[in-house]
Amino acid sequence: MAGFGALLVALVLIAGVGLWGMGQTNDSNSRLYNYRLQPIQALASIGKLMADNRSQILLALQHDPSNPNAKNHDHQVDVHLKQIEVNIAEVSAQWDAYKKAIRSEDHQKQADAYVEARKRYVGEGLLVAKKAIAESRFDDANAVLLKVINPAYAEAAKHADGLFKRNGDRAIQELDESEKRFASIRLWTILIVVLALAAGIYIATAIIRSITRPINDIIATFESLANGDFTRNVQIARNDEMGKVLQGLQSMQIQQGFNVAEANRVANDNLRIRIALDASSSNLRIADDDGKVIYANKGLLTTLRQIEPGMRERQPGFSVDTFVGSSIGDFYADPAAALKTLRELQATRQVEMEIGGRIFNVVTNPIINDRNQRLGTVGEWIDRTAEINAQRSVAALISQASAGNLAARLDTSVLEGFYKELGTGINSLVETSGSAIGEIADLLSKVAAGDLTQTVSSDYQGTFGRLRDDANETVTKLRELVGDIQQSAETINTAAKEIAAGNVDLSSRTEEQASSLEETASSMEELTATVRQNAENAKQANELAGSAQSVAEKGGEVVGQVVHTMSSIHQASSKIADIIGVIDGIAFQTNILALNAAVEAARAGEQGRGFAVVATEVRNLAKRSADAAKEIKGLISDSVDRVEAGNRLVDQAGRTMEEVVGSIKRVAKIVTDISEASREQSAGIEQVSLAVSQMDEVTQQNAALVEEAAAAAESLEEQANHLAESVSVFKVAERGGHQQRLAAPARESVQASPQSAGRKPKPAQLQASLDDEWHEF
């Protein structure tokens, strides 16, 4: 019993160690899944979504209108842009799941670097390119793809690889720790088993020990299999019957482990696919290769329930509950041909079908596995009923509007969802357009009838508001214009009457002016003859002045000669006076010599007495010569004085003659100027006479023009009356105000009559002033 008790203790220890080991293994697997595998899956999903976003940008760029294939797309570019938004939201969710696995500071730094790279990829790349594509700036979006998105994606992928490597390394590390822990547990288990076997040696023989040990291993293995643990290591130590049993158990464990793992994987994949398809809003069904429906998602089943009554009209007994398991060929007119086509389908096929009273675009694709075996088909039923109804209704409405019928409206009762909102909006637009155009048409009709007092008063916005304002402004301007024309017509009529009266007055004054000009012309002829006679007299005076000038010039020359002769006499007298002065000097010298000779003779005595007598005589002679020279000098001086006085008189007479000659010249010039002026005056009077004659002719022509102007004024008055009658059909305001405006010019014309009458005497005053001027001349 002690041996069995020891064995039981050993078994309990084995179970305890096993349970502890399984707990540690479970914790390790939980950590490996939660902190390694899930983050790796999240990173893989994020990388896939980021790659899909870049692909969506590339697909959106294919919608560039400059791309010849852009028109081949069966969807709008918004599909790609919306998918980008969905992917960005999913990336955020995946990253939130990943952040739960961050448990260290260096891991956080590495994750932050990845977040920054991903933010640049989204904020500076995806969103900028998405906005550019939404605004049809495809070239800018393409530039962002090349310069920002691709480099940012590469950088984010680089950081993601670092995170993959980190998690992979940590997973390997934890796996190594788990293996070490497993080895330790196995060691302890073996140790305990050995101890138990050692204790059993005391209880049983070697045969029992050899039998019970494998049986215990088999039992433990079956327990592990029963618990779903296919990783237990089956120890095979011999080749007898028990060893073969262990070998069979090992093979069964390995085979069952692989089968269960594959079944779990396939079940998980199928479950994910089924959940995704059921969550999809698209109508999806899957049929096998024989056309039997094996799956339909919730969206398709919901749609079939909606059209179930219509389906029963064509297929009595149809039920949505039996749709899965039925043949897909039942929905075609020729089921056999349809099933044959589906079995031979190699690519996507689109067919527009009417099913249960609704129109579907059925898109079918073959399902082929990796061994190129056909497994069946998958089909998507796209309900286009609302879209087609909307297209037909809008086409009919446009046709009616093009024909001028703005009273037609869309029947929104047959529309659904967005198309119903679109139809309501189009009806509102047509209602507004019809109302605005109708009011403006009524306004133009009234304008055509001559009523300019009406306007459009309804409140419109945008282009219709501007059209209303422009129409009202046009009517206002036209009303002002017609009012101005009516008033101007009355003014022109009054002015025409005044012009006619003025022309009559002007005609009489023109005739008076013509008679006055005739009298002026005769007076000018007499004045011309008188001026011509004055010109002849001035000519003769000019000739006499010329003769007097010649005589005065000759007298001036003679006086000049006398002056020159007197100057010569004066010079000769001066020379004689000089000669007398020389003679007087000689007499004075002779007297001195005689005085010296007498002094020398007195000194000589008797011998010089005769010489003294001669000297006395010579002295007497010199004295008489000096006296005579003095008298001659006196006479000459008197004669020179008289000659100088005569010279002055002659000089004065010469200057007087020069003044006389100058005066005669000036008189001759004045007479010449008078003669020239008389000629010019005669020519001017002739020109004035000619001008008066021309004025007489012009006055006669003016009289004729005045008569024509009077006729034109009468015609203008008739045209003004016709213009007033033409615009009187327009109604621009209340009749009282209109008549009041038209009465104003009449009062002005009445006040203008006295002014025209007061202007009549002016031609007579002008004629009198002209006569006075001629008289003064």
Tab-separated table of C-alpha atoms in Angstrom, residues 364-703:
chain	number	residue	atom	x	y	z
A	364	THR	CA	-21.320	36.931	-62.533
A	365	ASN	CA	-17.759	35.653	-62.008
A	366	PRO	CA	-16.470	32.039	-62.096
A	367	ILE	CA	-14.965	30.493	-58.928
A	368	ILE	CA	-11.786	28.535	-59.797
A	369	ASN	CA	-9.375	27.100	-57.201
A	370	ASP	CA	-5.605	27.067	-57.315
A	371	ARG	CA	-5.707	23.681	-59.136
A	372	ASN	CA	-7.785	25.301	-61.903
A	373	GLN	CA	-10.856	23.363	-60.872
A	374	ARG	CA	-14.240	25.050	-61.375
A	375	LEU	CA	-16.101	25.207	-58.089
A	376	GLY	CA	-19.064	27.305	-59.147
A	377	THR	CA	-19.995	30.974	-59.712
A	378	VAL	CA	-20.520	34.062	-57.618
A	379	GLY	CA	-23.064	36.649	-58.665
A	380	GLU	CA	-23.851	40.185	-57.576
A	381	TRP	CA	-27.334	41.609	-58.193
A	382	ILE	CA	-27.117	45.381	-58.514
A	383	ASP	CA	-30.585	46.939	-58.273
A	384	ARG	CA	-30.812	49.676	-60.930
A	385	THR	CA	-34.593	50.100	-60.832
A	386	ALA	CA	-34.567	53.479	-59.095
A	387	GLU	CA	-31.740	54.701	-61.298
A	388	ILE	CA	-33.464	53.667	-64.547
A	389	ASN	CA	-36.844	55.035	-63.411
A	390	ALA	CA	-35.126	58.313	-62.541
A	391	GLN	CA	-33.368	58.399	-65.911
A	392	ARG	CA	-36.605	57.796	-67.779
A	393	SER	CA	-38.522	60.360	-65.740
A	394	VAL	CA	-35.797	62.990	-66.127
A	395	ALA	CA	-35.583	62.293	-69.890
A	396	ALA	CA	-39.351	62.734	-70.221
A	397	LEU	CA	-39.252	65.926	-68.157
A	398	ILE	CA	-36.386	67.330	-70.239
A	399	SER	CA	-38.313	66.482	-73.432
A	400	GLN	CA	-41.394	68.320	-72.111
A	401	ALA	CA	-39.290	71.303	-70.991
A	402	SER	CA	-37.518	71.422	-74.369
A	403	ALA	CA	-40.946	71.571	-76.010
A	404	GLY	CA	-41.802	74.571	-73.813
A	405	ASN	CA	-44.004	72.715	-71.344
A	406	LEU	CA	-42.757	73.798	-67.933
A	407	ALA	CA	-45.876	72.449	-66.189
A	408	ALA	CA	-44.607	68.832	-66.374
A	409	ARG	CA	-43.217	67.296	-63.146
A	410	LEU	CA	-41.405	64.128	-62.120
A	411	ASP	CA	-43.526	61.419	-60.472
A	412	THR	CA	-41.475	60.959	-57.288
A	413	SER	CA	-43.770	58.190	-56.067
A	414	VAL	CA	-41.892	55.686	-58.283
A	415	LEU	CA	-38.473	56.863	-57.066
A	416	GLU	CA	-36.541	55.820	-53.986
A	417	GLY	CA	-33.736	57.106	-51.804
A	418	PHE	CA	-31.320	59.478	-53.463
A	419	TYR	CA	-33.255	59.485	-56.718
A	420	LYS	CA	-36.423	60.537	-54.910
A	421	GLU	CA	-34.537	63.460	-53.348
A	422	LEU	CA	-33.091	64.243	-56.787
A	423	GLY	CA	-36.565	64.160	-58.367
A	424	THR	CA	-37.973	66.440	-55.672
A	425	GLY	CA	-35.114	68.874	-56.260
A	426	ILE	CA	-35.645	68.812	-60.051
A	427	ASN	CA	-39.383	69.441	-59.591
A	428	SER	CA	-38.569	72.390	-57.360
A	429	LEU	CA	-36.132	73.693	-59.970
A	430	VAL	CA	-38.688	73.342	-62.795
A	431	GLU	CA	-41.353	74.964	-60.596
A	432	THR	CA	-39.096	77.943	-59.911
A	433	SER	CA	-38.030	78.169	-63.574
A	434	GLY	CA	-41.618	77.927	-64.843
A	435	SER	CA	-42.858	80.520	-62.357
A	436	ALA	CA	-40.063	82.973	-63.187
A	437	ILE	CA	-40.317	82.509	-66.952
A	438	GLY	CA	-44.135	82.699	-66.791
A	439	GLU	CA	-44.094	85.981	-64.873
A	440	ILE	CA	-41.507	87.452	-67.226
A	441	ALA	CA	-43.553	86.254	-70.238
A	442	ASP	CA	-46.644	87.963	-68.770
A	443	LEU	CA	-44.578	91.114	-68.238
A	444	LEU	CA	-43.336	91.078	-71.849
A	445	SER	CA	-46.906	90.480	-73.080
A	446	LYS	CA	-48.056	93.592	-71.221
A	447	VAL	CA	-45.097	95.544	-72.584
A	448	ALA	CA	-46.045	94.398	-76.099
A	449	ALA	CA	-49.583	95.687	-75.424
A	450	GLY	CA	-48.125	99.076	-74.419
A	451	ASP	CA	-48.554	98.735	-70.638
A	452	LEU	CA	-45.268	99.816	-69.037
A	453	THR	CA	-46.616	100.120	-65.491
A	454	GLN	CA	-46.271	96.439	-64.535
A	455	THR	CA	-43.232	94.692	-62.932
A	456	VAL	CA	-42.276	91.270	-61.565
A	457	SER	CA	-42.690	91.375	-57.773
A	458	SER	CA	-42.037	87.731	-56.785
A	459	ASP	CA	-38.885	86.905	-54.825
A	460	TYR	CA	-36.324	84.857	-56.780
A	461	GLN	CA	-32.730	84.014	-55.995
A	462	GLY	CA	-29.588	83.708	-58.104
A	463	THR	CA	-29.958	83.843	-61.881
A	464	PHE	CA	-33.759	84.117	-61.724
A	465	GLY	CA	-33.420	87.011	-59.301
A	466	ARG	CA	-30.988	88.702	-61.658
A	467	LEU	CA	-33.360	87.987	-64.596
A	468	ARG	CA	-36.268	89.509	-62.616
A	469	ASP	CA	-34.185	92.583	-61.728
A	470	ASP	CA	-32.992	92.978	-65.335
A	471	ALA	CA	-36.576	92.646	-66.697
A	472	ASN	CA	-37.899	95.181	-64.167
A	473	GLU	CA	-34.994	97.493	-64.903
A	474	THR	CA	-35.686	97.137	-68.660
A	475	VAL	CA	-39.369	98.057	-68.185
A	476	THR	CA	-38.376	100.972	-65.933
A	477	LYS	CA	-35.849	102.262	-68.469
A	478	LEU	CA	-38.360	101.777	-71.288
A	479	ARG	CA	-41.050	103.582	-69.253
A	480	GLU	CA	-38.681	106.473	-68.612
A	481	LEU	CA	-37.658	106.494	-72.274
A	482	VAL	CA	-41.246	106.519	-73.575
A	483	GLY	CA	-42.176	109.205	-71.030
A	484	ASP	CA	-39.206	111.286	-72.156
A	485	ILE	CA	-40.203	110.738	-75.807
A	486	GLN	CA	-43.781	111.819	-75.091
A	487	GLN	CA	-42.591	114.913	-73.284
A	488	SER	CA	-39.983	115.598	-75.987
A	489	ALA	CA	-42.658	115.214	-78.683
A	490	GLU	CA	-44.750	117.900	-77.007
A	491	THR	CA	-41.669	120.084	-76.586
A	492	ILE	CA	-40.677	119.569	-80.233
A	493	ASN	CA	-44.226	120.398	-81.306
A	494	THR	CA	-44.174	123.640	-79.322
A	495	ALA	CA	-40.658	124.444	-80.566
A	496	ALA	CA	-41.744	123.784	-84.152
A	497	LYS	CA	-44.564	126.273	-83.752
A	498	GLU	CA	-42.179	128.862	-82.334
A	499	ILE	CA	-39.685	128.187	-85.134
A	500	ALA	CA	-42.436	128.673	-87.699
A	501	ALA	CA	-43.459	131.992	-86.105
A	502	GLY	CA	-39.813	133.037	-85.845
A	503	ASN	CA	-39.210	132.168	-89.496
A	504	VAL	CA	-42.106	134.418	-90.543
A	505	ASP	CA	-40.673	137.247	-88.433
A	506	LEU	CA	-37.176	136.531	-89.773
A	507	SER	CA	-38.482	136.604	-93.374
A	508	SER	CA	-39.891	140.124	-92.965
A	509	ARG	CA	-36.720	141.335	-91.271
A	510	THR	CA	-34.619	139.764	-94.015
A	511	GLU	CA	-36.575	141.670	-96.637
A	512	GLU	CA	-36.022	144.932	-94.692
A	513	GLN	CA	-32.320	144.124	-94.453
A	514	ALA	CA	-32.176	143.511	-98.203
A	515	SER	CA	-33.635	146.974	-98.947
A	516	SER	CA	-31.221	148.575	-96.456
A	517	LEU	CA	-28.291	146.822	-98.137
A	518	GLU	CA	-29.406	148.204	-101.538
A	519	GLU	CA	-29.294	151.757	-100.111
A	520	THR	CA	-25.948	151.034	-98.485
A	521	ALA	CA	-24.605	149.789	-101.826
A	522	SER	CA	-25.566	153.064	-103.610
A	523	SER	CA	-23.989	155.133	-100.772
A	524	MET	CA	-20.818	153.040	-101.027
A	525	GLU	CA	-20.600	153.785	-104.778
A	526	GLU	CA	-20.705	157.575	-104.090
A	527	LEU	CA	-18.132	157.235	-101.301
A	528	THR	CA	-15.931	155.216	-103.637
A	529	ALA	CA	-15.953	158.036	-106.241
A	530	THR	CA	-15.067	160.666	-103.568
A	531	VAL	CA	-12.188	158.575	-102.185
A	532	ARG	CA	-10.923	157.935	-105.699
A	533	GLN	CA	-10.822	161.786	-106.340
A	534	ASN	CA	-8.946	162.282	-103.025
A	535	ALA	CA	-6.461	159.650	-104.119
A	536	GLU	CA	-5.797	161.611	-107.405
A	537	ASN	CA	-5.276	164.905	-105.478
A	538	ALA	CA	-2.934	163.156	-103.042
A	539	LYS	CA	-0.991	161.835	-106.002
A	540	GLN	CA	-0.482	165.358	-107.450
A	541	ALA	CA	0.512	166.676	-104.000
A	542	ASN	CA	3.019	163.896	-103.764
A	543	GLU	CA	4.542	164.951	-107.115
A	544	LEU	CA	4.795	168.647	-105.995
A	545	ALA	CA	6.351	167.530	-102.692
A	546	GLY	CA	8.880	165.560	-104.688
A	547	SER	CA	9.815	168.665	-106.774
A	548	ALA	CA	10.153	170.830	-103.631
A	549	GLN	CA	12.342	168.193	-102.095
A	550	SER	CA	14.630	168.294	-105.154
A	551	VAL	CA	14.945	172.133	-105.039
A	552	ALA	CA	15.613	172.029	-101.277
A	553	GLU	CA	18.276	169.422	-101.775
A	554	LYS	CA	19.984	171.614	-104.435
A	555	GLY	CA	19.826	174.687	-102.118
A	556	GLY	CA	21.328	172.579	-99.399
A	557	GLU	CA	24.167	171.624	-101.724
A	558	VAL	CA	24.842	175.342	-102.665
A	559	VAL	CA	24.848	176.387	-99.003
A	560	GLY	CA	27.225	173.573	-98.362
A	561	GLN	CA	29.572	174.889	-101.045
A	562	VAL	CA	29.369	178.431	-99.535
A	563	VAL	CA	30.211	176.982	-96.138
A	564	HIS	CA	33.170	175.215	-97.656
A	565	THR	CA	34.341	178.475	-99.408
A	566	MET	CA	34.030	180.470	-96.174
A	567	SER	CA	36.048	177.841	-94.455
A	568	SER	CA	38.748	178.196	-97.094
A	569	ILE	CA	38.780	182.017	-96.692
A	570	HIS	CA	38.997	181.596	-92.951
A	571	GLN	CA	41.943	179.329	-93.396
A	572	ALA	CA	43.636	181.773	-95.843
A	573	SER	CA	43.100	184.663	-93.400
A	574	SER	CA	44.666	182.628	-90.685
A	575	LYS	CA	47.662	181.949	-92.867
A	576	ILE	CA	48.018	185.703	-93.738
A	577	ALA	CA	47.864	186.524	-90.041
A	578	ASP	CA	50.644	184.081	-89.523
A	579	ILE	CA	52.713	185.671	-92.266
A	580	ILE	CA	52.154	189.165	-90.763
A	581	GLY	CA	53.269	187.739	-87.446
A	582	VAL	CA	56.477	186.573	-89.109
A	583	ILE	CA	57.003	189.990	-90.684
A	584	ASP	CA	56.423	191.655	-87.316
A	585	GLY	CA	59.012	189.344	-85.846
A	586	ILE	CA	61.474	190.233	-88.562
A	587	ALA	CA	60.890	193.979	-87.943
A	588	PHE	CA	61.455	193.403	-84.243
A	589	GLN	CA	64.706	191.602	-84.933
A	590	THR	CA	65.772	194.289	-87.392
A	591	ASN	CA	65.095	196.929	-84.750
A	592	ILE	CA	67.225	195.022	-82.270
A	593	LEU	CA	70.016	194.708	-84.829
A	594	ALA	CA	69.799	198.440	-85.606
A	595	LEU	CA	69.929	199.175	-81.873
A	596	ASN	CA	72.992	197.009	-81.539
A	597	ALA	CA	74.586	198.655	-84.587
A	598	ALA	CA	73.950	202.143	-83.039
A	599	VAL	CA	75.546	201.002	-79.779
A	600	GLU	CA	78.548	199.661	-81.687
A	601	ALA	CA	78.768	202.844	-83.797
A	602	ALA	CA	78.713	204.938	-80.597
A	603	ARG	CA	81.522	202.856	-79.303
A	604	ALA	CA	83.435	203.414	-82.582
A	605	GLY	CA	83.113	207.151	-82.377
A	606	GLU	CA	83.671	209.130	-85.453
A	607	GLN	CA	84.494	206.106	-87.409
A	608	GLY	CA	81.227	204.596	-86.719
A	609	ARG	CA	79.100	207.688	-87.159
A	610	GLY	CA	78.127	206.830	-90.738
A	611	PHE	CA	77.331	203.363	-89.655
A	612	ALA	CA	75.193	204.816	-86.849
A	613	VAL	CA	73.259	206.903	-89.319
A	614	VAL	CA	72.617	203.826	-91.398
A	615	ALA	CA	71.631	201.917	-88.317
A	616	THR	CA	69.227	204.733	-87.385
A	617	GLU	CA	67.646	204.642	-90.754
A	618	VAL	CA	67.398	200.902	-90.642
A	619	ARG	CA	65.833	201.219	-87.222
A	620	ASN	CA	63.294	203.733	-88.470
A	621	LEU	CA	62.527	201.476	-91.393
A	622	ALA	CA	62.055	198.547	-89.107
A	623	LYS	CA	59.767	200.640	-86.905
A	624	ARG	CA	57.614	201.634	-89.822
A	625	SER	CA	57.553	198.055	-91.030
A	626	ALA	CA	56.457	196.994	-87.588
A	627	ASP	CA	53.731	199.650	-87.514
A	628	ALA	CA	52.541	198.695	-90.954
A	629	ALA	CA	52.566	195.006	-90.019
A	630	LYS	CA	50.609	195.874	-86.854
A	631	GLU	CA	47.946	197.708	-88.873
A	632	ILE	CA	47.762	194.896	-91.403
A	633	LYS	CA	47.534	192.399	-88.578
A	634	GLY	CA	44.678	194.430	-87.073
A	635	LEU	CA	42.899	194.526	-90.391
A	636	ILE	CA	43.537	190.840	-90.944
A	637	SER	CA	42.304	190.030	-87.432
A	638	ASP	CA	39.174	192.091	-88.042
A	639	SER	CA	38.781	190.373	-91.384
A	640	VAL	CA	39.274	186.946	-89.725
A	641	ASP	CA	36.661	187.843	-87.113
A	642	ARG	CA	34.248	188.879	-89.815
A	643	VAL	CA	35.038	185.728	-91.800
A	644	GLU	CA	34.422	183.630	-88.662
A	645	ALA	CA	31.123	185.437	-88.077
A	646	GLY	CA	30.203	184.896	-91.710
A	647	ASN	CA	31.306	181.295	-91.445
A	648	ARG	CA	29.043	180.862	-88.422
A	649	LEU	CA	26.162	182.459	-90.302
A	650	VAL	CA	26.822	180.279	-93.322
A	651	ASP	CA	27.064	177.215	-91.096
A	652	GLN	CA	23.781	178.174	-89.419
A	653	ALA	CA	22.226	178.729	-92.851
A	654	GLY	CA	23.494	175.263	-93.899
A	655	ARG	CA	21.953	173.587	-90.846
A	656	THR	CA	18.726	175.519	-91.507
A	657	MET	CA	18.769	174.297	-95.111
A	658	GLU	CA	19.334	170.750	-93.846
A	659	GLU	CA	16.308	171.092	-91.551
A	660	VAL	CA	14.313	172.529	-94.431
A	661	VAL	CA	15.392	169.636	-96.642
A	662	GLY	CA	14.515	167.145	-93.834
A	663	SER	CA	11.118	168.777	-93.331
A	664	ILE	CA	10.471	168.722	-97.055
A	665	LYS	CA	11.448	165.050	-97.099
A	666	ARG	CA	9.082	164.294	-94.229
A	667	VAL	CA	6.340	166.274	-95.968
A	668	ALA	CA	7.030	164.328	-99.149
A	669	LYS	CA	6.889	161.034	-97.188
A	670	ILE	CA	3.635	162.063	-95.486
A	671	VAL	CA	2.148	163.040	-98.831
A	672	THR	CA	3.365	159.708	-100.227
A	673	ASP	CA	1.764	157.865	-97.283
A	674	ILE	CA	-1.446	159.825	-97.795
A	675	SER	CA	-1.422	158.918	-101.485
A	676	GLU	CA	-0.753	155.244	-100.663
A	677	ALA	CA	-3.462	155.249	-97.972
A	678	SER	CA	-5.864	156.871	-100.432
A	679	ARG	CA	-5.161	154.076	-102.896
A	680	GLU	CA	-5.609	151.410	-100.218
A	681	GLN	CA	-8.741	153.180	-98.977
A	682	SER	CA	-10.107	153.252	-102.495
A	683	ALA	CA	-9.355	149.533	-102.866
A	684	GLY	CA	-10.899	148.819	-99.417
A	685	ILE	CA	-14.031	150.784	-100.270
A	686	GLU	CA	-14.284	148.833	-103.509
A	687	GLN	CA	-13.984	145.583	-101.471
A	688	VAL	CA	-16.577	146.868	-98.991
A	689	SER	CA	-18.842	147.735	-101.913
A	690	LEU	CA	-18.284	144.236	-103.304
A	691	ALA	CA	-18.992	142.753	-99.832
A	692	VAL	CA	-22.174	144.771	-99.547
A	693	SER	CA	-23.224	143.463	-102.951
A	694	GLN	CA	-22.445	139.909	-101.801
A	695	MET	CA	-24.342	140.569	-98.549
A	696	ASP	CA	-27.270	141.683	-100.672
A	697	GLU	CA	-27.101	138.409	-102.598
A	698	VAL	CA	-26.689	136.386	-99.357
A	699	THR	CA	-29.648	138.252	-97.845
A	700	GLN	CA	-31.734	137.276	-100.856
A	701	GLN	CA	-30.580	133.664	-100.401
A	702	ASN	CA	-31.330	133.876	-96.673
A	703	ALA	CA	-34.827	135.013	-97.504
